[in-house]
Amino acid sequence: SRKRSSKAERAHSTMMNADMDAVEAENQVELEEKTRLINQVLELQHTLEDLSARVDAVKEENLKLKSENQVLGQYIENLMSASSVFQTTDTKSKRK
């Protein structure tokens, strides 16, 4: 009777250890997956921060260029109005 209970206890203990090993392996896989996902999220956050900074820099450059274009446009307009080449004249009345 003792041999039987001893065998049964060992078998039960072996099954319990196998179950615990399986749970531990599953937990390890879940932990690795969570770690991988966290790292991926952090990488995406850094990428988003970089892109956001780039968008801000491009917006700033765009505003600067718009302002420069306005100044140049006004300058060209002033040059054209000061130049006789671009003045509108009535050539028929001058010829007569």
Coordinates of N, CA and C in Angstrom, one line a residue:
S1 N 0.8 -1.2 0.0 CA 0.0 0.0 0.0 C 0.9 1.2 0.0
R2 N 2.0 1.2 0.8 CA 2.9 2.3 0.8 C 3.6 2.6 -0.6
K3 N 3.9 1.5 -1.2 CA 4.6 1.6 -2.5 C 3.6 2.3 -3.5
R4 N 2.4 1.9 -3.5 CA 1.4 2.4 -4.4 C 1.2 3.9 -4.1
S5 N 1.0 4.3 -2.8 CA 0.8 5.7 -2.5 C 2.1 6.5 -2.9
S6 N 3.2 5.9 -2.7 CA 4.5 6.6 -3.0 C 4.6 6.8 -4.5
K7 N 4.2 5.8 -5.3 CA 4.2 6.0 -6.8 C 3.2 7.0 -7.2
A8 N 2.0 7.0 -6.6 CA 1.0 7.9 -6.9 C 1.4 9.3 -6.5
E9 N 2.0 9.4 -5.4 CA 2.5 10.8 -4.9 C 3.6 11.3 -5.9
R10 N 4.5 10.4 -6.3 CA 5.5 10.8 -7.2 C 4.9 11.2 -8.6
A11 N 4.0 10.4 -9.0 CA 3.3 10.7 -10.3 C 2.6 12.1 -10.2
H12 N 1.9 12.2 -9.1 CA 1.2 13.5 -8.9 C 2.1 14.7 -8.8
S13 N 3.2 14.5 -8.1 CA 4.2 15.5 -8.0 C 4.9 15.9 -9.3
T14 N 5.1 14.8 -10.1 CA 5.7 15.0 -11.5 C 4.7 15.8 -12.3
M15 N 3.4 15.4 -12.3 CA 2.4 16.2 -13.1 C 2.3 17.6 -12.6
M16 N 2.4 17.8 -11.3 CA 2.3 19.2 -10.8 C 3.5 20.0 -11.2
N17 N 4.7 19.4 -11.2 CA 5.9 20.1 -11.7 C 5.8 20.4 -13.2
A18 N 5.3 19.5 -13.9 CA 5.1 19.7 -15.4 C 4.1 20.9 -15.6
D19 N 3.0 20.8 -14.8 CA 2.0 21.9 -15.0 C 2.6 23.3 -14.6
M20 N 3.4 23.3 -13.5 CA 4.1 24.5 -13.1 C 5.1 25.0 -14.1
D21 N 5.8 24.0 -14.7 CA 6.8 24.4 -15.8 C 6.1 25.0 -17.0
A22 N 4.9 24.4 -17.3 CA 4.2 24.9 -18.5 C 3.6 26.3 -18.2
V23 N 3.1 26.6 -17.0 CA 2.6 27.9 -16.6 C 3.8 28.9 -16.6
E24 N 4.9 28.5 -16.0 CA 6.1 29.3 -16.0 C 6.6 29.7 -17.4
A25 N 6.6 28.7 -18.3 CA 7.0 28.9 -19.7 C 6.0 29.9 -20.4
E26 N 4.7 29.7 -20.1 CA 3.7 30.6 -20.7 C 3.8 32.0 -20.2
N27 N 4.1 32.1 -18.9 CA 4.3 33.4 -18.3 C 5.6 34.1 -18.9
Q28 N 6.6 33.3 -19.1 CA 7.8 33.9 -19.7 C 7.5 34.4 -21.1
V29 N 6.8 33.6 -21.9 CA 6.4 34.0 -23.3 C 5.6 35.3 -23.2
E30 N 4.6 35.4 -22.3 CA 3.8 36.6 -22.1 C 4.7 37.8 -21.8
L31 N 5.6 37.6 -20.8 CA 6.5 38.6 -20.4 C 7.4 39.1 -21.6
E32 N 7.9 38.2 -22.3 CA 8.7 38.6 -23.5 C 7.9 39.4 -24.5
E33 N 6.6 39.0 -24.7 CA 5.8 39.6 -25.7 C 5.4 41.1 -25.2
K34 N 5.2 41.2 -23.9 CA 4.9 42.5 -23.3 C 6.1 43.4 -23.4
T35 N 7.3 42.9 -23.1 CA 8.5 43.6 -23.3 C 8.7 44.1 -24.7
R36 N 8.5 43.2 -25.6 CA 8.6 43.5 -27.1 C 7.7 44.6 -27.4
L37 N 6.4 44.5 -27.0 CA 5.4 45.6 -27.3 C 5.7 46.9 -26.7
I38 N 6.2 46.9 -25.4 CA 6.6 48.1 -24.7 C 7.8 48.8 -25.5
N39 N 8.7 48.0 -25.9 CA 9.9 48.6 -26.7 C 9.4 49.1 -28.0
Q40 N 8.4 48.4 -28.6 CA 7.9 48.9 -29.9 C 7.1 50.2 -29.7
V41 N 6.4 50.3 -28.6 CA 5.6 51.6 -28.3 C 6.6 52.7 -28.1
L42 N 7.7 52.4 -27.3 CA 8.7 53.5 -27.0 C 9.3 54.0 -28.3
E43 N 9.7 53.0 -29.2 CA 10.3 53.4 -30.5 C 9.3 54.2 -31.3
L44 N 8.1 53.9 -31.3 CA 7.1 54.6 -32.1 C 6.9 56.0 -31.5
Q45 N 7.0 56.1 -30.1 CA 6.9 57.4 -29.5 C 8.0 58.3 -29.9
H46 N 9.2 57.8 -29.9 CA 10.4 58.5 -30.3 C 10.3 59.0 -31.8
T47 N 9.8 58.1 -32.6 CA 9.6 58.4 -34.0 C 8.6 59.5 -34.2
L48 N 7.5 59.5 -33.4 CA 6.5 60.5 -33.5 C 7.1 61.8 -33.0
E49 N 7.9 61.8 -31.9 CA 8.5 63.0 -31.4 C 9.4 63.6 -32.5
D50 N 10.2 62.8 -33.2 CA 11.1 63.3 -34.2 C 10.3 63.9 -35.4
L51 N 9.2 63.2 -35.8 CA 8.4 63.7 -36.9 C 7.7 65.0 -36.5
S52 N 7.2 65.1 -35.3 CA 6.6 66.3 -34.8 C 7.6 67.5 -34.8
A53 N 8.8 67.2 -34.4 CA 9.8 68.3 -34.4 C 10.1 68.7 -35.8
R54 N 10.2 67.7 -36.7 CA 10.4 68.0 -38.1 C 9.3 68.9 -38.7
V55 N 8.1 68.5 -38.4 CA 6.9 69.3 -38.9 C 7.0 70.8 -38.4
D56 N 7.3 70.9 -37.1 CA 7.5 72.3 -36.5 C 8.6 73.1 -37.3
A57 N 9.7 72.4 -37.5 CA 10.8 73.1 -38.2 C 10.4 73.5 -39.6
V58 N 9.6 72.6 -40.3 CA 9.2 72.9 -41.7 C 8.2 74.0 -41.7
K59 N 7.3 74.0 -40.7 CA 6.3 75.2 -40.6 C 7.0 76.5 -40.4
E60 N 8.0 76.5 -39.5 CA 8.8 77.7 -39.2 C 9.5 78.2 -40.5
E61 N 10.1 77.2 -41.2 CA 10.8 77.6 -42.4 C 9.9 78.1 -43.5
N62 N 8.7 77.5 -43.6 CA 7.6 77.9 -44.5 C 7.2 79.4 -44.2
L63 N 7.0 79.7 -42.9 CA 6.6 81.1 -42.6 C 7.7 82.1 -42.9
K64 N 8.9 81.7 -42.7 CA 10.1 82.5 -43.0 C 10.1 82.8 -44.5
L65 N 10.0 81.7 -45.3 CA 10.0 81.9 -46.8 C 8.8 82.7 -47.3
K66 N 7.7 82.5 -46.7 CA 6.5 83.3 -47.1 C 6.8 84.8 -46.9
S67 N 7.4 85.1 -45.7 CA 7.7 86.5 -45.4 C 8.7 87.1 -46.4
E68 N 9.7 86.3 -46.6 CA 10.8 86.7 -47.6 C 10.1 86.9 -49.0
N69 N 9.2 86.0 -49.4 CA 8.6 86.2 -50.7 C 7.7 87.5 -50.8
Q70 N 7.1 87.8 -49.7 CA 6.3 89.0 -49.6 C 7.2 90.3 -49.8
V71 N 8.3 90.2 -49.1 CA 9.3 91.4 -49.2 C 9.8 91.5 -50.6
L72 N 10.2 90.3 -51.2 CA 10.7 90.3 -52.6 C 9.6 90.8 -53.6
G73 N 8.4 90.3 -53.4 CA 7.3 90.7 -54.2 C 7.0 92.2 -54.2
Q74 N 7.1 92.8 -53.0 CA 6.9 94.2 -52.8 C 8.1 95.0 -53.5
Y75 N 9.3 94.5 -53.3 CA 10.5 95.1 -53.9 C 10.3 95.1 -55.4
I76 N 10.0 94.0 -56.0 CA 9.8 93.9 -57.5 C 8.7 94.8 -57.9
E77 N 7.6 94.9 -57.2 CA 6.5 95.8 -57.5 C 7.0 97.2 -57.5
N78 N 7.8 97.6 -56.5 CA 8.3 99.0 -56.4 C 9.3 99.3 -57.6
L79 N 10.1 98.3 -57.9 CA 11.0 98.5 -59.1 C 10.3 98.7 -60.4
M80 N 9.2 97.8 -60.6 CA 8.4 97.9 -61.8 C 7.7 99.3 -61.9
S81 N 7.2 99.8 -60.8 CA 6.5 101.0 -60.8 C 7.4 102.2 -61.0
A82 N 8.7 102.1 -60.6 CA 9.7 103.1 -60.8 C 10.3 103.1 -62.2
S83 N 10.2 102.0 -62.9 CA 10.8 101.9 -64.2 C 9.9 102.3 -65.3
S84 N 10.4 103.1 -66.2 CA 9.6 103.6 -67.3 C 9.3 102.4 -68.3
V85 N 10.0 101.4 -68.3 CA 9.8 100.3 -69.2 C 8.4 99.7 -68.9
F86 N 8.0 99.6 -67.6 CA 6.8 99.0 -67.2 C 5.6 100.0 -67.1
Q87 N 5.9 101.3 -67.4 CA 4.8 102.2 -67.3 C 3.8 102.1 -68.4
T88 N 2.5 102.2 -68.1 CA 1.5 102.1 -69.2 C 1.4 103.4 -69.9
T89 N 1.6 103.5 -71.2 CA 1.6 104.7 -71.9 C 0.6 104.6 -73.1
D90 N 0.1 105.7 -73.5 CA -0.8 105.7 -74.7 C 0.1 106.1 -75.9
T91 N 0.6 105.1 -76.6 CA 1.6 105.4 -77.7 C 0.9 106.2 -78.8
K92 N -0.4 106.0 -79.1 CA -1.0 106.7 -80.2 C -1.1 108.2 -79.9
S93 N -1.3 108.6 -78.7 CA -1.4 110.1 -78.4 C 0.0 110.7 -78.5
K94 N 1.0 110.0 -78.2 CA 2.4 110.5 -78.2 C 2.8 110.7 -79.7
R95 N 2.4 109.9 -80.6 CA 2.8 109.9 -82.0 C 2.1 111.1 -82.7
K96 N 1.0 111.5 -82.3 CA 0.2 112.6 -83.0 C 0.8 113.9 -82.7

